[in-house]
Short mmCIF file of C-alpha atoms in Angstrom, two decimals:
data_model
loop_
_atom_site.label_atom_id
_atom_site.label_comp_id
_atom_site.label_asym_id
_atom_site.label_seq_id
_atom_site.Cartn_x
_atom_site.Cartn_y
_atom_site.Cartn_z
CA UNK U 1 -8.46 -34.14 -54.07
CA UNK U 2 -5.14 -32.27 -53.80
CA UNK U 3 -6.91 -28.59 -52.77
CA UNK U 4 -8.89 -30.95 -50.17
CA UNK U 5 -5.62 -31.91 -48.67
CA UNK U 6 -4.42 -28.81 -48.92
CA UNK U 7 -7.59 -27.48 -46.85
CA UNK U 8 -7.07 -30.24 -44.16
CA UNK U 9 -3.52 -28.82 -43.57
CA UNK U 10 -4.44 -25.52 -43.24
CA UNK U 11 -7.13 -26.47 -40.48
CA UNK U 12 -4.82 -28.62 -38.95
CA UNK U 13 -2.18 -25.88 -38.68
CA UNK U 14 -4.42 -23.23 -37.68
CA UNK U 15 -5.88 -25.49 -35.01
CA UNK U 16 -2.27 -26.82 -33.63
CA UNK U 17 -1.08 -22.97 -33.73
CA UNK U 18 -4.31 -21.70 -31.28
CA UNK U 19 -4.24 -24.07 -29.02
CA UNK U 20 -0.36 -24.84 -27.49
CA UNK U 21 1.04 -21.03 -27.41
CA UNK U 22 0.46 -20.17 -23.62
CA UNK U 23 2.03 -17.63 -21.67
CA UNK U 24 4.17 -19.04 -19.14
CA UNK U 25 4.86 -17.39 -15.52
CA UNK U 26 6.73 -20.64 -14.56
CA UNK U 27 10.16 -19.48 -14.70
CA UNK U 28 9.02 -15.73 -12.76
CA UNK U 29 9.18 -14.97 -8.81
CA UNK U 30 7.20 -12.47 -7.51
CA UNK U 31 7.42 -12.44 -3.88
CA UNK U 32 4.23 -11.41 -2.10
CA UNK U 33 2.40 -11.70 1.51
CA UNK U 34 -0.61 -13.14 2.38
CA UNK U 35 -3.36 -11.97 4.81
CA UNK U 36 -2.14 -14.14 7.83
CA UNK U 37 1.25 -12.32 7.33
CA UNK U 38 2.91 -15.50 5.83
CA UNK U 39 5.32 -14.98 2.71
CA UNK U 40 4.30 -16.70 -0.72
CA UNK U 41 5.99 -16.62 -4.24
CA UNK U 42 3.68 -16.20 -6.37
CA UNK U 43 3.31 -18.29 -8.67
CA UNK U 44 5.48 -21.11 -7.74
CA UNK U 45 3.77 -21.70 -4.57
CA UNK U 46 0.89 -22.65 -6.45
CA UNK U 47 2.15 -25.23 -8.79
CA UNK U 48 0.19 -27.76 -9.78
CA UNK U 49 -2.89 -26.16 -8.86
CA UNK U 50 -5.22 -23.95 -11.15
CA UNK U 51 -5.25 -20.88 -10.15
CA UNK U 52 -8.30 -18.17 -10.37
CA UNK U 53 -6.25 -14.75 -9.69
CA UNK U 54 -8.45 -11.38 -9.24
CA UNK U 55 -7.64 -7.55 -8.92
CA UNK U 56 -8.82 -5.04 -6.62
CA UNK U 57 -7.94 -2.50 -4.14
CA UNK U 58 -10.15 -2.87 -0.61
CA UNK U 59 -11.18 0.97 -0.68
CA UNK U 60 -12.82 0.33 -3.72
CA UNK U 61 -17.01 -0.15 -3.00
CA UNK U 62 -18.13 -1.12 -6.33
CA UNK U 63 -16.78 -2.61 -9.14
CA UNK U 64 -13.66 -4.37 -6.89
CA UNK U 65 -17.05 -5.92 -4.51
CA UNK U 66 -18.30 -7.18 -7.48
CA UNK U 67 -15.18 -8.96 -8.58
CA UNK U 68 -15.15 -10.41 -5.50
CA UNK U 69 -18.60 -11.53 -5.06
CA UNK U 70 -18.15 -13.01 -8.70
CA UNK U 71 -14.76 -14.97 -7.64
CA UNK U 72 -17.39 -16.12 -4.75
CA UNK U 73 -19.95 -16.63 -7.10
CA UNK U 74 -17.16 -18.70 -9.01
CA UNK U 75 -16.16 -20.91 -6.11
CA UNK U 76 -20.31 -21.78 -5.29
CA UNK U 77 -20.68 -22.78 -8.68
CA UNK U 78 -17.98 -25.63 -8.05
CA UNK U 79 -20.26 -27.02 -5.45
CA UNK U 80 -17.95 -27.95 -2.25
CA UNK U 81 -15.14 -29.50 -5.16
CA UNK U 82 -12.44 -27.08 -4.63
CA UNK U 83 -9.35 -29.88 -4.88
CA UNK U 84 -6.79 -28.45 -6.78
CA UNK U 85 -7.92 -24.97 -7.36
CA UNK U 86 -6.69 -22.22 -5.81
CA UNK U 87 -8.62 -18.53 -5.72
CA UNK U 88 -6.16 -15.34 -5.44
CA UNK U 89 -6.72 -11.94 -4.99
CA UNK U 90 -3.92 -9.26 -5.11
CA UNK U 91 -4.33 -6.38 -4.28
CA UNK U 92 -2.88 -3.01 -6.58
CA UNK U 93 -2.78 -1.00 -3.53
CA UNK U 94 -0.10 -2.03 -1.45
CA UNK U 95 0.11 1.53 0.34
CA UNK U 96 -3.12 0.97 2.16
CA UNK U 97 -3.72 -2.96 1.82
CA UNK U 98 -1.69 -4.15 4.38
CA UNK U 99 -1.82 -8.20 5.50
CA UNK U 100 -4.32 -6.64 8.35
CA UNK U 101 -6.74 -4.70 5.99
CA UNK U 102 -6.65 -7.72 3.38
CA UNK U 103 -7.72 -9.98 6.79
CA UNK U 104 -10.76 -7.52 7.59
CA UNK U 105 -11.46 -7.73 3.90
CA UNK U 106 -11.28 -11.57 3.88
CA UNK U 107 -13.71 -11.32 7.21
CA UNK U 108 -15.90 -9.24 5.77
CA UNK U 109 -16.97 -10.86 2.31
CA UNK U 110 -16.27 -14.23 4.04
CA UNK U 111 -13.31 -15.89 2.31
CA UNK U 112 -11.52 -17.43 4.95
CA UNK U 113 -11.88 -21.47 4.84
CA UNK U 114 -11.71 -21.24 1.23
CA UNK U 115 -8.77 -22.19 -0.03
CA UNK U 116 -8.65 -18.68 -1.03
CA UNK U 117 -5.54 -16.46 -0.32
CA UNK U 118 -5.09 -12.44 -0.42
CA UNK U 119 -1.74 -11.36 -1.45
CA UNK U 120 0.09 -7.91 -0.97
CA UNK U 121 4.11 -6.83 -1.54
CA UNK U 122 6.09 -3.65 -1.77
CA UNK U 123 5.00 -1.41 -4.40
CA UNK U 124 7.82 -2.27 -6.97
CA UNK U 125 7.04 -5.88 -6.84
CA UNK U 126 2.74 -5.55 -6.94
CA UNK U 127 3.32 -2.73 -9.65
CA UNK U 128 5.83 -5.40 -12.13
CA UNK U 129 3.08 -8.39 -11.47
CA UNK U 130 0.50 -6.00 -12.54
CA UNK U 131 2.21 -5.16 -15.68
CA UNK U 132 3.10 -8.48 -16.23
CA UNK U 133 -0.36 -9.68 -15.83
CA UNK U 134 -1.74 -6.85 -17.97
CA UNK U 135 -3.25 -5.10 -15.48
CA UNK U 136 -3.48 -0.76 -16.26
CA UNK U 137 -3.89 1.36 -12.91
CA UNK U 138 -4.12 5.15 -13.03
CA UNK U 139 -5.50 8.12 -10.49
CA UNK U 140 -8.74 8.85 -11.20
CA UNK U 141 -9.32 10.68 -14.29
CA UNK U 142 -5.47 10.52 -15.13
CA UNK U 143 -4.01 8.66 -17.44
CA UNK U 144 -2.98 5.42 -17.40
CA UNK U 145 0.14 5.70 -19.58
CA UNK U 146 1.81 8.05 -16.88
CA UNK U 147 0.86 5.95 -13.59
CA UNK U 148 4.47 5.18 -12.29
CA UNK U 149 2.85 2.92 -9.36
CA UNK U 150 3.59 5.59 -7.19
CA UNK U 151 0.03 6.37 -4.86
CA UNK U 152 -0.42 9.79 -2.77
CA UNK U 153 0.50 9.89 0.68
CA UNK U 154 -2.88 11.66 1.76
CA UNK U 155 -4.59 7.77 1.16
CA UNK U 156 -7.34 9.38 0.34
CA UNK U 157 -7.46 8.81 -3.53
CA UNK U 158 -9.77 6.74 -5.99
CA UNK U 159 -7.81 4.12 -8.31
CA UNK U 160 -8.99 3.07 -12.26
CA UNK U 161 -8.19 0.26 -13.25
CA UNK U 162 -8.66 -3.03 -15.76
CA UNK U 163 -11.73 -5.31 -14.74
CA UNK U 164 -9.95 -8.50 -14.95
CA UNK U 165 -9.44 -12.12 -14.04
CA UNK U 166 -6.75 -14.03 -15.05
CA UNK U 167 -7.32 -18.19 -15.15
CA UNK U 168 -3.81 -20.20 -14.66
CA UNK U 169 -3.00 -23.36 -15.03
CA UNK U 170 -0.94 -25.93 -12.49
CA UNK U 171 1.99 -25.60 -14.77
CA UNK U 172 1.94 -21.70 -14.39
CA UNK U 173 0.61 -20.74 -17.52
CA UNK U 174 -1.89 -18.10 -18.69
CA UNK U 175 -4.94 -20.30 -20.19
CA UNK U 176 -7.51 -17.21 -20.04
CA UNK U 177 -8.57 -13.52 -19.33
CA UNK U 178 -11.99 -12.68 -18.16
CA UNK U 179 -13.98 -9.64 -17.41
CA UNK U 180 -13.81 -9.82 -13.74
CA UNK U 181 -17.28 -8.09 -12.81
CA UNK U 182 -19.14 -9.69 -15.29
CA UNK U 183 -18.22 -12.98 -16.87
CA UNK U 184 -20.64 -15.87 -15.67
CA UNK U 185 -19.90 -17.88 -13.17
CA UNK U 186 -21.07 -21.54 -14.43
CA UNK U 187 -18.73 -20.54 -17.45
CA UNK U 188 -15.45 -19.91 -15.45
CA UNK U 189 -16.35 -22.73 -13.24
CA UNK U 190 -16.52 -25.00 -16.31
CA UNK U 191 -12.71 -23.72 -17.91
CA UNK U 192 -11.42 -24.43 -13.76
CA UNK U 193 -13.07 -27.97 -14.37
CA UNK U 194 -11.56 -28.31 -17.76
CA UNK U 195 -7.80 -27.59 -16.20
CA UNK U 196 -8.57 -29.81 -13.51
CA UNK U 197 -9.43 -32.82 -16.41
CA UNK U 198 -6.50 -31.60 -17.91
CA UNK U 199 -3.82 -32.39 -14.66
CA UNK U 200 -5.37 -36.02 -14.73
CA UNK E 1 -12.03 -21.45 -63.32
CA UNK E 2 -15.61 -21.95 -62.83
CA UNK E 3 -15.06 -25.16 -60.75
CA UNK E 4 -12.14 -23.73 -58.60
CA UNK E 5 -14.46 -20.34 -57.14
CA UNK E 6 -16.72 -22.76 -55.32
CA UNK E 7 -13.48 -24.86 -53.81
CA UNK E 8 -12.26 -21.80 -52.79
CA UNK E 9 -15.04 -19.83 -51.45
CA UNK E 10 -15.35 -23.58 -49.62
CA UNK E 11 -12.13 -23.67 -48.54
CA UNK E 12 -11.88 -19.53 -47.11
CA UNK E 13 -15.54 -20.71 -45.55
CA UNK E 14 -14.05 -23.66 -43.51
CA UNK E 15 -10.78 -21.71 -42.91
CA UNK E 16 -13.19 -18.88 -40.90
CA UNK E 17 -14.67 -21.30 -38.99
CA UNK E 18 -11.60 -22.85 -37.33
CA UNK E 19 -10.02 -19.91 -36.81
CA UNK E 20 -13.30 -18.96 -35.20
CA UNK E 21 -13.38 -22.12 -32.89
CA UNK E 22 -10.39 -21.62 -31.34
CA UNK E 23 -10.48 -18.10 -30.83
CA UNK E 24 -10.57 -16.85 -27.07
CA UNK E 25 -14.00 -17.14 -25.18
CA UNK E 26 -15.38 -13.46 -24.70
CA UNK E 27 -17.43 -12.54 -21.54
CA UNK E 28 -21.17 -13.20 -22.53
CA UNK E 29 -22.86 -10.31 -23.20
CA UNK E 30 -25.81 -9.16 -20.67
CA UNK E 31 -28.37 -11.25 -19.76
CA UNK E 32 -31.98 -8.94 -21.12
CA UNK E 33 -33.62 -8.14 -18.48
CA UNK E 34 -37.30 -8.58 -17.93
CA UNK E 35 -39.84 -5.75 -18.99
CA UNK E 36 -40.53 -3.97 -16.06
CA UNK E 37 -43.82 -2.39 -15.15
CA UNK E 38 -44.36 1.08 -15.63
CA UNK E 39 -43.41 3.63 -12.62
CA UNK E 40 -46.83 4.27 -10.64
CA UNK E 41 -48.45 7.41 -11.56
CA UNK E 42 -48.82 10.39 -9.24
CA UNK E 43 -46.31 9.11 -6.84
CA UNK E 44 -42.77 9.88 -5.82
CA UNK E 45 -40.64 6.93 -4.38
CA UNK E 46 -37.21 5.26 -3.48
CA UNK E 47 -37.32 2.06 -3.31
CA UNK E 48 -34.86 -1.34 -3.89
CA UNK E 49 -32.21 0.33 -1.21
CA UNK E 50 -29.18 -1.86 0.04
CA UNK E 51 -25.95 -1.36 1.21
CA UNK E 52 -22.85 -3.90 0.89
CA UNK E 53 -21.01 -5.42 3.72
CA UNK E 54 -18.02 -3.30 4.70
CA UNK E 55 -15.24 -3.86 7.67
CA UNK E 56 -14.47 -1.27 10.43
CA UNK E 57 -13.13 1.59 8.45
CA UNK E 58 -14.08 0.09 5.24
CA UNK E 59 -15.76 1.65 2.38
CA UNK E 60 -19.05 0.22 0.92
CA UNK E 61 -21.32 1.45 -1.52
CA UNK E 62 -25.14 1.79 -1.01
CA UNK E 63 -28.09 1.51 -3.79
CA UNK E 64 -31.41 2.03 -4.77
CA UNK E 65 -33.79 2.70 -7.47
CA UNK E 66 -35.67 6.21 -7.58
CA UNK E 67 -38.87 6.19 -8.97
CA UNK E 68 -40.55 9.37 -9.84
CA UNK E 69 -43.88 9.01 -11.75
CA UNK E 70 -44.90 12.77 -10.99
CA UNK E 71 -45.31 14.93 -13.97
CA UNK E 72 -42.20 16.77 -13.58
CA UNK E 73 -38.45 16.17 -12.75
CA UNK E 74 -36.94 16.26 -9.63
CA UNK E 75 -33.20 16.45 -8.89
CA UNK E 76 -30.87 14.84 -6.10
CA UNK E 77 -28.63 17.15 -4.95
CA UNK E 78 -26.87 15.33 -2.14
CA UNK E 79 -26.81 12.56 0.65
CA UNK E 80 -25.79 12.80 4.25
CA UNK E 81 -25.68 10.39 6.92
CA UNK E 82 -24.14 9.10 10.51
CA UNK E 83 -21.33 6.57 11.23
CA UNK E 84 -18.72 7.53 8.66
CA UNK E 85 -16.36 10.02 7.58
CA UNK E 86 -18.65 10.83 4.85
CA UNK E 87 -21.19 9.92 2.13
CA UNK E 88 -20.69 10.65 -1.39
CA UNK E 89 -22.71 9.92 -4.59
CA UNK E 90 -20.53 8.50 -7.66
CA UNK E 91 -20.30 6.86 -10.66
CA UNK E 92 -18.57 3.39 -11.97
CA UNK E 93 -17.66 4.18 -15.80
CA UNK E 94 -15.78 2.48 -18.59
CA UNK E 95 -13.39 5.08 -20.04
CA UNK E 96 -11.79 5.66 -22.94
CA UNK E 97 -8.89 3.75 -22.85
CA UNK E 98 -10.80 0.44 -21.09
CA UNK E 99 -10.23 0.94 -17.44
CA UNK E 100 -13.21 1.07 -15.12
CA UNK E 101 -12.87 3.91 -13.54
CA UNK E 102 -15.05 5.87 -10.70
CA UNK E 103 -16.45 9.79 -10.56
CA UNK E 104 -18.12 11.80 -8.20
CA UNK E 105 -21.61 12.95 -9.29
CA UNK E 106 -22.97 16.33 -8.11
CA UNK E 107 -25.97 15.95 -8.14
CA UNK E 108 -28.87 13.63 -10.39
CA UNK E 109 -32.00 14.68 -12.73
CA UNK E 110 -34.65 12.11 -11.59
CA UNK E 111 -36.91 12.36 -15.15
CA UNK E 112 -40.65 12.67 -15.26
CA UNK E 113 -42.28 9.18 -15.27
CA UNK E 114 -38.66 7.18 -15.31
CA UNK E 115 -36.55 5.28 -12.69
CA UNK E 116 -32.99 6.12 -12.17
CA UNK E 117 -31.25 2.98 -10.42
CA UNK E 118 -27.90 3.11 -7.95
CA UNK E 119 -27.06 -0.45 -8.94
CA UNK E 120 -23.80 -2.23 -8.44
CA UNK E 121 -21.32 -1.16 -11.49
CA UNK E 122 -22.63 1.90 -11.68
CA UNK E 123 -24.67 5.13 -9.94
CA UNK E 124 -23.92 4.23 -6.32
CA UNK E 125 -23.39 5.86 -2.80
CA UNK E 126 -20.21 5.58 -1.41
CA UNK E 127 -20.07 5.20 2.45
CA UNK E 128 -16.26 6.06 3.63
CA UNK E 129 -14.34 4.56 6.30
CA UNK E 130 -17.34 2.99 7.97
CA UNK E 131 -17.27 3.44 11.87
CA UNK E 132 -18.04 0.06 12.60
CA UNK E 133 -18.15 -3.01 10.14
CA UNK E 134 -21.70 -3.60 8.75
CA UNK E 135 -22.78 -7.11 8.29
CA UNK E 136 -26.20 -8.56 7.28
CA UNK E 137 -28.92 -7.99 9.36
CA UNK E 138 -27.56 -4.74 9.87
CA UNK E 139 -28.81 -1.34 8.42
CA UNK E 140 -27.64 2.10 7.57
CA UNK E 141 -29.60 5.08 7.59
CA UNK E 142 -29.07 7.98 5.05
CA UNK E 143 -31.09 11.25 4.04
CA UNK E 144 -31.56 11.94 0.14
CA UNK E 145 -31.81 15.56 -0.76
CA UNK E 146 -34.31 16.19 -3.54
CA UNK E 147 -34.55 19.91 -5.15
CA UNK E 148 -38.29 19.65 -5.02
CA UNK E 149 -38.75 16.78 -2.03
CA UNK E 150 -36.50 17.76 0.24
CA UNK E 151 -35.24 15.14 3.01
CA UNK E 152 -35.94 11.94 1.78
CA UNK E 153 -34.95 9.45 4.57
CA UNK E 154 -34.41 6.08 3.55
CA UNK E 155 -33.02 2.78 5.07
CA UNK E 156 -30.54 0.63 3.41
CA UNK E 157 -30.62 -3.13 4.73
CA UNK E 158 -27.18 -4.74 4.76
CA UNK E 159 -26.83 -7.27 2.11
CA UNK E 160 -24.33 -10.02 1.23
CA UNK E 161 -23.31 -9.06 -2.56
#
């Protein structure tokens, strides 16, 4: 009886030390601008929603239009239910995604009217969020290690990056990473749903 | 002795398995895809070609699937086309160190009796800085350059992603 107490502790420990460690972003300001030019701090202008943030860079045809399209993909699978979520994209490439080009992006793959924003800042501030949110950007072919955030002036250049979503809860904390390209959509729409059961 | 090693194989056992339910959820791996049919025989073709949407001096990528069930390989060497700055073929690749990162690809062996797909993630065209946006309905017209076919004209239809 005593070693199956002891094993009932253990679980209970193990399962009390996975599941209340979150990273927080609550008490950090990043100050960013959306596609209709107007100014949001990211995250606290978001509290209390959940928040589905993305990465990409608009010059990017492939694997940054699939993120998208899967973020898209994401908000369908919620069926019209969008209360309380929040979809972000930021962009790592403030040098050529201006408010403008993120509205012509937002045009284009038909994210306006979806309570879906598309954030850009000054280079310092977009390169700190992207460290802080564990996302690695180098030139192509170069490595990663050495990227200062610092793009050519030509603006002709190809960026590498992570493939990543991040999933954030309305109390600004980091609940989950996810392959942005390629993780299913019913699957993210059911952790959103999950946080939204949670607020309630 | 003898009574404890069951207990504690028991109790590493149901140790695993919490620590396994709570661990984080991983991206499901790919979905199999269906056996396809074999390339015809005797013919040379590309087929399954699309381009993405893309905004007035955008970038978009185009795809398509080359099937060559001739006897012997044939090799893209290049793409041109209208209505951009230009047209280049490259590759989406996981490196080393995780990132996703994209290369330019010279040019393309096309195997004997094989397909070789363009398909989002991966071998695609990339159309640069678009002269006017392209939205469904619309196309784009391009010109494949085969070592052994020559101009190979092809259509891509505009497609939501």
């Amino acid at each position: 009886m005593r070693l199956l107490s002891v094993l009932a502790m253990a679980c209970a420990v193990v399962l009390a030390g996975c599941g209340e460690s979150y990273d927080s972003l609550s008490e950090e300001t990043y100050p960013l601008t959306n596609y209709d030019s107007t100014a949001v701090t990211f995250p606290a202008a978001y509290e209390g929603e959940v928040l589905l943030v993305g990465y990409v860079y608009t010059q990017c045809p492939d694997i940054c239009s699939v993120i998208t399209a899967n973020m898209r993909n994401i908000h369908d699978a919620l069926e019209g239910d969008t209360e309380g979520v929040r979809f972000v994209t930021i962009t790592f490439d403030p040098a050529r995604d201006t408010p403008a080009q993120l509205a012509r992006y937002a045009e284009t793959f038909g994210l306006q009217d979806r309570r879906w924003d598309l954030l850009t800042g000054d280079a310092d501030t977009i390169d700190a969020l992207m460290q802080r949110m564990g996302v690695r950007r180098a030139l192509a072919g170069e490595d990663a290690a050495s990227f200062d955030g610092t793009f050519p002036e030509d603006e002709d250049y190809i960026i590498d990056h992570t493939d990543r979503m991040t999933l954030i809860d309305g109390q600004g904390r980091i609940r989950d990473y996810y392959m942005g390209s390629r993780m299913p959509a019913e699957m993210v729409a059911e952790d959103i749903n999950h946080l939204r059961r949670e607020r309630s | 002795m003898t009574f404890m090693r069951p207990l504690a194989l028991l109790t590493v056992l149901v140790l695993l398995f919490t620590l396994t339910a709570c661990a984080d959820e991983q991206p499901a791996s790919d979905v199999p895809l269906p056996e396809e049919p074999p390339v015809p025989a005797d013919t040379f073709a590309v087929v399954d070609a699309w381009a993405g949407v893309a905004s007035e001096g955008g970038t978009t990528a185009g795809y398509f699937t080359i099937e060559n069930g001739l006897a012997r390989a044939d090799t893209l060497q290049g793409v041109t086309a209208n209505g951009m700055d230009r047209i280049e073929m490259h590759e989406t690749y996981e490196r080393e160190d995780g990132l996703r990162g994209m290369r330019p690809v010279e040019e393309l062996v096309a195997p004997p009796g094989e397909r070789v797909r363009f398909a989002p993630g991966g071998l695609h065209l990339m159309l640069i800085n678009m002269e006017r946006a392209l939205a469904v309905g619309d196309s784009v017209e391009v010109t494949l350059s085969f070592a052994e076919h020559g101009a190979y004209p092809l259509t891509l239809p505009v497609r939501d992603r």
